[in-house]
Structures are given as structure tokens and as C-alpha cells.
Coordinates of C-alpha atoms in Angstrom, one line a residue:
M141 CA 0.2 23.5 -17.3
E142 CA 3.8 22.4 -17.7
N143 CA 5.0 24.2 -14.5
S144 CA 2.5 22.2 -12.3
Q145 CA 2.8 18.7 -13.8
D146 CA 5.6 17.8 -11.3
S147 CA 3.0 18.4 -8.5
Q148 CA 1.7 14.9 -9.3
L149 CA 5.1 13.3 -8.2
A150 CA 6.1 11.8 -4.9
V151 CA 9.8 11.5 -4.3
L152 CA 10.6 8.6 -2.0
I153 CA 13.8 8.7 0.0
P154 CA 14.7 6.1 2.7
T155 CA 17.5 7.3 4.9
K156 CA 19.3 6.7 8.2
N157 CA 21.4 9.2 10.3
R158 CA 22.4 11.4 7.4
L159 CA 21.1 14.9 8.2
K160 CA 23.7 16.8 6.2
L161 CA 22.9 14.9 3.0
L162 CA 19.2 15.4 3.5
E163 CA 19.6 19.1 4.0
K164 CA 21.5 19.4 0.7
T165 CA 19.0 17.2 -1.2
L166 CA 16.0 19.2 0.0
Y167 CA 17.8 22.4 -0.7
M168 CA 18.2 21.3 -4.4
Y169 CA 14.5 20.6 -4.6
S170 CA 13.7 24.0 -3.1
Y171 CA 16.2 25.7 -5.5
F172 CA 14.6 24.1 -8.6
G173 CA 11.1 25.0 -7.4
F174 CA 9.9 21.4 -7.2
N175 CA 6.0 21.3 -6.9
G176 CA 5.6 17.7 -5.8
K177 CA 6.3 16.3 -2.4
V178 CA 9.3 14.5 -0.9
F179 CA 8.5 11.6 1.5
I180 CA 11.5 10.7 3.7
G181 CA 11.5 7.4 5.5
D182 CA 13.9 7.8 8.4
S183 CA 15.3 4.7 10.1
S184 CA 17.5 6.6 12.6
T185 CA 17.3 6.1 16.4
D186 CA 14.5 7.9 18.2
Y187 CA 17.0 10.5 19.5
N188 CA 18.5 11.2 16.0
Y189 CA 15.0 11.2 14.4
K190 CA 14.0 14.1 16.7
I191 CA 17.1 16.1 15.9
I192 CA 16.9 15.5 12.2
S193 CA 13.2 16.3 12.0
K194 CA 13.7 19.5 13.9
Q195 CA 16.6 20.6 11.7
L196 CA 14.7 20.0 8.5
R197 CA 11.7 22.1 9.3
S198 CA 13.3 25.3 7.9
N199 CA 13.3 23.8 4.3
K200 CA 10.9 25.4 2.0
V201 CA 10.2 22.4 -0.2
N202 CA 7.0 20.3 0.6
F203 CA 8.2 17.2 2.4
E204 CA 7.0 14.7 5.0
F205 CA 9.4 13.1 7.5
I206 CA 8.3 9.6 8.6
S207 CA 9.7 7.4 11.3
C208 CA 10.7 4.0 9.9
R209 CA 12.8 2.7 12.8
N210 CA 13.6 -1.0 12.6
N211 CA 12.6 -1.2 9.0
N212 CA 14.9 -2.5 6.3
P213 CA 15.3 -0.3 3.3
S214 CA 12.6 -2.1 1.2
A215 CA 10.1 -2.0 4.1
A216 CA 10.8 1.7 4.7
L217 CA 10.3 2.4 1.0
Y218 CA 7.1 0.4 0.9
K219 CA 5.8 2.3 4.0
I220 CA 6.4 5.8 2.5
A221 CA 5.1 4.7 -0.9
K222 CA 1.8 3.7 0.7
I223 CA 1.6 7.1 2.4
A224 CA 2.2 8.8 -0.9
Q225 CA -0.6 6.7 -2.5
S226 CA -3.0 7.6 0.3
E227 CA -2.3 11.3 -0.5
K228 CA -3.3 10.7 -4.1
Y229 CA 0.1 11.2 -5.8
K230 CA -0.2 9.7 -9.3
Y231 CA 3.5 9.1 -9.8
S232 CA 6.4 8.0 -7.6
V233 CA 10.1 7.7 -7.9
Y234 CA 12.8 6.5 -5.5
H235 CA 16.3 7.8 -5.0
G236 CA 19.0 8.0 -2.3
D237 CA 19.3 10.7 0.3
D238 CA 22.3 12.2 -1.6
D239 CA 20.7 12.3 -5.0
F240 CA 18.2 14.6 -6.7
L241 CA 16.0 14.9 -9.7
L242 CA 16.0 17.7 -12.3
K243 CA 12.6 19.4 -12.6
G244 CA 12.7 19.9 -16.4
G245 CA 13.4 16.2 -17.0
I246 CA 10.7 15.2 -14.5
I247 CA 8.1 17.2 -16.4
K248 CA 9.0 15.7 -19.7
L249 CA 8.7 12.2 -18.4
I250 CA 5.4 12.8 -16.7
Q251 CA 4.1 14.4 -19.9
F252 CA 4.9 11.2 -21.7
L253 CA 3.2 9.0 -19.2
E254 CA 0.1 11.2 -19.2
V255 CA -0.6 10.3 -22.9
Q256 CA 0.8 6.7 -22.9
P257 CA -1.3 4.6 -20.6
R258 CA 0.4 1.3 -21.7
Y259 CA 3.6 2.5 -20.1
D260 CA 4.0 2.3 -16.3
S261 CA 7.4 4.0 -16.1
A262 CA 9.6 6.5 -17.9
R263 CA 13.2 7.4 -17.3
G264 CA 15.7 9.8 -18.7
T265 CA 19.5 10.2 -18.6
G266 CA 21.1 9.8 -15.2
Y267 CA 24.6 10.8 -14.2
I268 CA 26.9 9.8 -11.4
I269 CA 29.1 12.6 -10.2
N270 CA 32.2 11.7 -8.1
L271 CA 32.8 14.3 -5.4
Q272 CA 35.4 12.3 -3.6
Q273 CA 38.0 15.1 -3.3
N274 CA 35.5 17.9 -2.4
K275 CA 34.6 19.0 1.1
N276 CA 31.1 20.4 0.4
F277 CA 28.5 20.8 -2.3
Q278 CA 29.1 24.5 -3.0
S279 CA 29.3 25.6 -6.6
K280 CA 33.1 26.1 -6.4
S281 CA 33.5 22.4 -5.9
Q282 CA 34.5 20.6 -9.0
P283 CA 33.5 16.9 -9.5
T284 CA 36.4 14.5 -10.1
G285 CA 34.4 12.4 -12.5
V286 CA 31.1 12.2 -14.3
Y287 CA 29.6 8.9 -15.5
N288 CA 26.5 7.9 -17.4
Y289 CA 24.4 6.0 -14.8
W290 CA 22.8 3.4 -17.1
N291 CA 22.2 2.1 -20.6
E292 CA 19.9 4.4 -22.6
I293 CA 17.4 1.7 -23.5
S294 CA 13.6 1.2 -23.3
F295 CA 11.8 -2.0 -22.3
E296 CA 8.9 -2.2 -24.7
D297 CA 8.3 -5.9 -25.5
E298 CA 4.6 -6.8 -25.7
L299 CA 5.0 -9.9 -23.4
P300 CA 5.8 -9.1 -19.8
I301 CA 8.3 -12.0 -19.5
D302 CA 10.1 -10.7 -22.6
R303 CA 10.5 -7.3 -20.9
A304 CA 11.9 -8.9 -17.8
I305 CA 14.4 -10.9 -19.8
N306 CA 15.4 -7.7 -21.6
V307 CA 16.0 -6.1 -18.2
A308 CA 18.1 -9.1 -17.1
K309 CA 20.3 -8.6 -20.1
N310 CA 20.5 -4.8 -19.8
Y311 CA 20.2 -4.4 -16.1
C312 CA 19.5 -1.0 -14.4
N313 CA 17.6 -0.1 -11.2
L314 CA 14.2 0.7 -12.5
Q315 CA 13.0 2.2 -9.2
F316 CA 14.8 5.4 -10.3
S317 CA 12.2 5.7 -13.1
I318 CA 9.2 7.9 -12.8
T319 CA 6.5 5.3 -12.2
R320 CA 2.7 5.1 -11.7
T321 CA 2.4 4.9 -7.9
S322 CA 0.1 1.8 -8.1
A323 CA 2.7 -0.1 -10.2
F324 CA 5.5 1.1 -7.9
I325 CA 3.8 -0.3 -4.8
N326 CA 2.9 -3.6 -6.5
S327 CA 6.6 -4.1 -7.2
L328 CA 7.4 -3.7 -3.5
S329 CA 4.5 -5.5 -1.8
N330 CA 5.9 -9.0 -1.8
N331 CA 9.5 -8.3 -1.0
N332 CA 9.7 -7.1 2.6
S333 CA 10.6 -10.5 3.9
Y334 CA 13.8 -10.7 1.8
L335 CA 16.9 -10.0 3.8
S336 CA 19.3 -9.3 0.9
E337 CA 19.0 -5.7 -0.2
Q338 CA 20.6 -6.5 -3.5
F339 CA 18.1 -9.3 -4.1
N340 CA 15.2 -6.9 -3.3
E341 CA 16.4 -4.4 -5.9
Y342 CA 16.6 -7.0 -8.6
H343 CA 13.2 -8.4 -7.7
E344 CA 11.5 -5.0 -7.6
S345 CA 13.0 -3.9 -10.9
L346 CA 11.9 -7.0 -12.6
H347 CA 8.4 -6.8 -11.3
L348 CA 8.2 -3.2 -12.7
A349 CA 9.2 -4.7 -16.1
L350 CA 6.5 -7.3 -15.7
S351 CA 3.9 -4.7 -14.8
G352 CA 4.2 -2.5 -17.8
K353 CA 6.3 -1.0 -20.5
I354 CA 9.2 1.3 -19.6
K355 CA 10.4 4.2 -21.9
Y356 CA 13.7 5.9 -22.1
L357 CA 13.6 9.5 -23.2
K358 CA 16.7 11.6 -23.9
H359 CA 16.1 14.1 -21.1
D360 CA 18.6 14.8 -18.2
Y361 CA 16.6 14.1 -15.0
L362 CA 18.7 12.4 -12.3
I363 CA 22.0 13.3 -10.5
R364 CA 23.6 10.7 -8.3
L365 CA 26.6 11.6 -6.1
T366 CA 29.4 9.3 -4.9
H367 CA 31.5 10.7 -2.1
N368 CA 33.0 10.3 1.3
L369 CA 31.3 13.3 2.8
F370 CA 29.5 13.8 6.1
G371 CA 30.4 10.3 7.3
G372 CA 27.9 8.9 4.9
N373 CA 27.9 5.4 3.4
S374 CA 28.1 6.5 -0.3
L375 CA 30.8 5.1 -2.4
T376 CA 33.9 7.0 -3.4
S377 CA 34.6 5.8 -6.9
R378 CA 33.2 3.9 -9.8
E379 CA 35.6 1.0 -9.1
K380 CA 34.4 0.8 -5.5
F381 CA 30.8 0.8 -6.7
D382 CA 31.5 -2.4 -8.7
T383 CA 33.4 -4.0 -5.8
S384 CA 30.6 -3.2 -3.4
S385 CA 28.1 -4.9 -5.8
L386 CA 30.0 -8.2 -5.1
G387 CA 29.6 -7.7 -1.3
G388 CA 25.9 -7.0 -1.7
L389 CA 25.4 -10.5 -3.2
V390 CA 26.8 -12.3 -0.2
N391 CA 23.5 -13.3 1.4
L392 CA 22.3 -14.8 -1.8
V393 CA 25.0 -16.8 -3.6
I394 CA 28.4 -16.4 -1.9
F395 CA 29.8 -18.4 1.0
S396 CA 33.0 -16.9 2.4
G397 CA 34.9 -18.5 5.2
D398 CA 32.2 -19.9 7.6
P399 CA 29.0 -20.4 5.5
I400 CA 26.8 -17.3 5.1
L401 CA 23.6 -19.0 4.4
L402 CA 21.2 -18.4 1.6
K403 CA 17.9 -17.3 3.2
K404 CA 15.1 -19.8 3.1
S405 CA 12.7 -17.0 2.3
I406 CA 14.4 -16.5 -1.0
I407 CA 14.7 -20.2 -1.9
D408 CA 11.0 -20.7 -1.0
K409 CA 10.1 -18.2 -3.6
V410 CA 11.7 -20.3 -6.3
G411 CA 9.0 -23.0 -5.7
K412 CA 6.1 -20.6 -6.3
S413 CA 5.1 -20.7 -9.9
Q414 CA 4.3 -17.0 -10.1
D415 CA 7.8 -16.1 -8.9
K416 CA 9.9 -18.8 -10.6
H417 CA 10.6 -16.9 -13.8
V418 CA 11.5 -13.7 -11.9
T419 CA 13.8 -15.6 -9.5
N420 CA 15.6 -17.3 -12.3
L421 CA 16.1 -14.0 -14.1
I422 CA 17.5 -12.5 -10.9
L423 CA 20.0 -15.3 -10.6
K424 CA 21.1 -14.7 -14.2
I425 CA 21.7 -11.1 -13.4
I426 CA 23.7 -12.1 -10.4
T427 CA 25.9 -14.7 -12.2
N428 CA 26.6 -12.1 -14.9
R429 CA 27.6 -9.6 -12.3
I430 CA 29.8 -12.0 -10.5
E431 CA 31.5 -12.9 -13.7
R432 CA 32.3 -9.2 -14.3
Q433 CA 33.6 -8.8 -10.7
F434 CA 35.8 -11.9 -10.9
T435 CA 37.4 -10.7 -14.2
H436 CA 38.1 -7.3 -12.7
K437 CA 41.8 -7.5 -11.8
S438 CA 41.5 -5.4 -8.6
V439 CA 38.7 -7.7 -7.3
S440 CA 40.0 -11.0 -8.4
N441 CA 43.3 -10.6 -6.6
K442 CA 41.4 -10.0 -3.3
I443 CA 39.1 -13.0 -3.6
K444 CA 41.1 -15.6 -5.4
G445 CA 40.8 -18.9 -3.7
K446 CA 38.7 -17.5 -0.8
L447 CA 35.1 -18.0 -2.0
R448 CA 32.8 -20.9 -2.6
L449 CA 29.8 -20.2 -4.8
F450 CA 26.6 -22.3 -4.8
I451 CA 24.6 -21.5 -7.9
P452 CA 21.3 -23.1 -9.0
V453 CA 21.9 -24.9 -12.3
S454 CA 18.8 -23.2 -13.9
A455 CA 20.5 -19.8 -13.5
L456 CA 23.5 -20.8 -15.5
K457 CA 22.1 -21.0 -19.0
A458 CA 23.8 -18.5 -21.3
T459 CA 26.4 -17.6 -18.7
K460 CA 30.1 -18.1 -18.6
I461 CA 30.4 -18.7 -14.9
R462 CA 32.3 -22.0 -15.4
H463 CA 35.0 -20.1 -17.2
F464 CA 36.2 -18.4 -14.1
S465 CA 36.2 -21.4 -11.7
K466 CA 39.9 -20.8 -11.1
Y467 CA 38.9 -17.9 -8.9
A468 CA 36.7 -19.9 -6.6
N469 CA 35.5 -23.3 -5.6
I470 CA 32.2 -23.6 -7.5
K471 CA 29.6 -26.2 -6.9
F472 CA 26.4 -26.4 -8.9
F473 CA 23.0 -27.4 -7.5
N474 CA 19.6 -27.8 -8.8
H475 CA 16.9 -26.1 -6.7
W476 CA 16.0 -29.3 -4.7
E477 CA 19.6 -30.1 -4.0
L478 CA 20.2 -26.6 -2.8
R479 CA 17.2 -26.7 -0.5
R480 CA 18.4 -30.0 1.0
F481 CA 21.8 -28.5 1.5
L482 CA 20.3 -25.5 3.3
N483 CA 18.3 -27.8 5.6
K484 CA 21.5 -28.9 7.2
F485 CA 22.0 -25.5 8.6
E486 CA 20.0 -23.3 11.1
V487 CA 18.8 -20.2 9.2

């Protein structure tokens, strides 16, 4: 029974123009004898899509290669998740095209969810392995650093909003959790219009917390790689990972040089009662992350005096954002003031 429980799992991988990484990821699933199915949403050009799909056919693992051209990552993820649901996969999990899951950990997490219907998600211990100095993924390559990927914490509050607040205080990307497919899709369904990838991630993770309880179990189950291999976009160090997080927030709260406008689609969500709590929590996560970035010496030296931040006042409770105003010109708005400000610009 245990050996077949991973057959209920759909692994969802959005990708673009990264054949070599996909080959290595699928090889790992084949090597571990994964019994589920890998759904790959490829946003490459038509020409590259044909090349990649042809090259991947020799892999022994069960996978489906799906064209998602012109889709942003969230839209591609939603598309392949719906296909997984149509094929009756009970559980789903997302990861990047250079990551992979460990079969033993997968099975333990699925076993937990099978007997705990009040939990929508379960996650184990994840690791980031830095392969910056290596030239391939062969066994002789030695990682230059190994990091725990996230806090080892469960989100088990009875009230959904309390779980979301707990996630905001102890943030991690919950899409990497093994999740009931229906709950996974519900977390994605309202977010395809958002243009900020970082905002999408926060929104989706918080919706998972609102949907059901999330359990951490002490089982190794996820390996994430950071590297500069194969011309990929993966990051090369933990420090660069943090710096990149700042860049990922640009569309939402940061104006640098000429104004990079907040998207009206995001601001409009604030006015909808069902999303107001979630949006405010997202903004709290962002302000906390910005604080960490600004106090990181290697980052603050680069951005000092160059940024203007426009932060909704409601997002600032319990934050220390005012304490690092020396790094940037900060102006505080309430939601209506922010909306009026945006109306001056063409979005």
C-alpha cells in the first residue's frame, strides 16, 4: 500500500526554455521510482516547445508536457492544475523545474492527509542546495552550501483568518506543500489577473491557509537547487535570493526612478470585502521583507536614496518600516489616497 500512495500525487512544474533542467528533474523522479504524474506547463516559443517535448520523450517517468505559451507563471500553474484535477489526482504540489521531491517524504505526508480530513496541506523539511561552483548534477559534484528552506512550523489555528495571520508572521511558500487538489486550485483561481509574480505567491499561500489547516511533519521531502547552470534563471546564492526578493516587489510597492505603477487590478482587490484581510496580510509580509532587505548591508548600500516607497497605512501596524526611512523617501497613503494617486497615471 505504501509503495503506491504517491500515485495519487500530481507534481506541477511551470517552465520556460530550460530543457536541461527538466531532463535532470525528470531523471530524479525516474530514479526514485515516482508513481504519480508530472505535469509540465511550458511557456517556451513554439519552436522550442517542439524541441523540448521531443527530447523529453525518452524519460521513463509518467509525465505530460503542456503548451502554456503567453501564460504568466500563475496562469500556467492554474492550467496544468486543472488538467491534473480532470485526471482525478487527489493531491497536487508545485515546484520549480530545477527542484525535486523525495518519494519517502511524499508518502509520509500523503499518509497523514489520508487520515486527517481537516488538513488541506502537509509539508516536510525542505533544503536549498547551492551548486554555484559545479558544472553538472553528477554525484561527484559537491554542493557549496546547504540551507534549511523554511521554518518548521504548522498552521493549525481553528479560525481561517488566524491561520493566515500566522502565515504572515512566519512566511513560507505553501504551494510547495502536498495539498488536496481542490484546495490548491481554489487558491489559484482568482489570481491570474495579477501581474506581480511575488504578489501572486503571497496571495495563493494565504488562500491555502484560509482554506484549511497545514501540518509540518519532520520528514525530508523537498530539494531546491540554486545555481548558474545551463543558462537558467535560478539564483546563485542565499544572499542573492534575498536581494532578488526586493526586486520581485517592484510592481507592488516600490517606485524607482520613473514611477513603476502599482497595478489597478491589485488595488481594486483591496476594496472587495472577501479579499481585504488577505490583501492587508500580504502587505504586512511585504513591509516586513522590505525592512529585512533595507537593513541588509549589501542591499542598503545599493538602494540608499534611490527609492520611493508608497505603502498603505493599514499595512503598517506592527511593522518598523518608519525606522529605516533614512534609506528611502517614504510616503504613507490610506487606500483611497493611494487610489487617487494612481488615477493620475495611465496603467
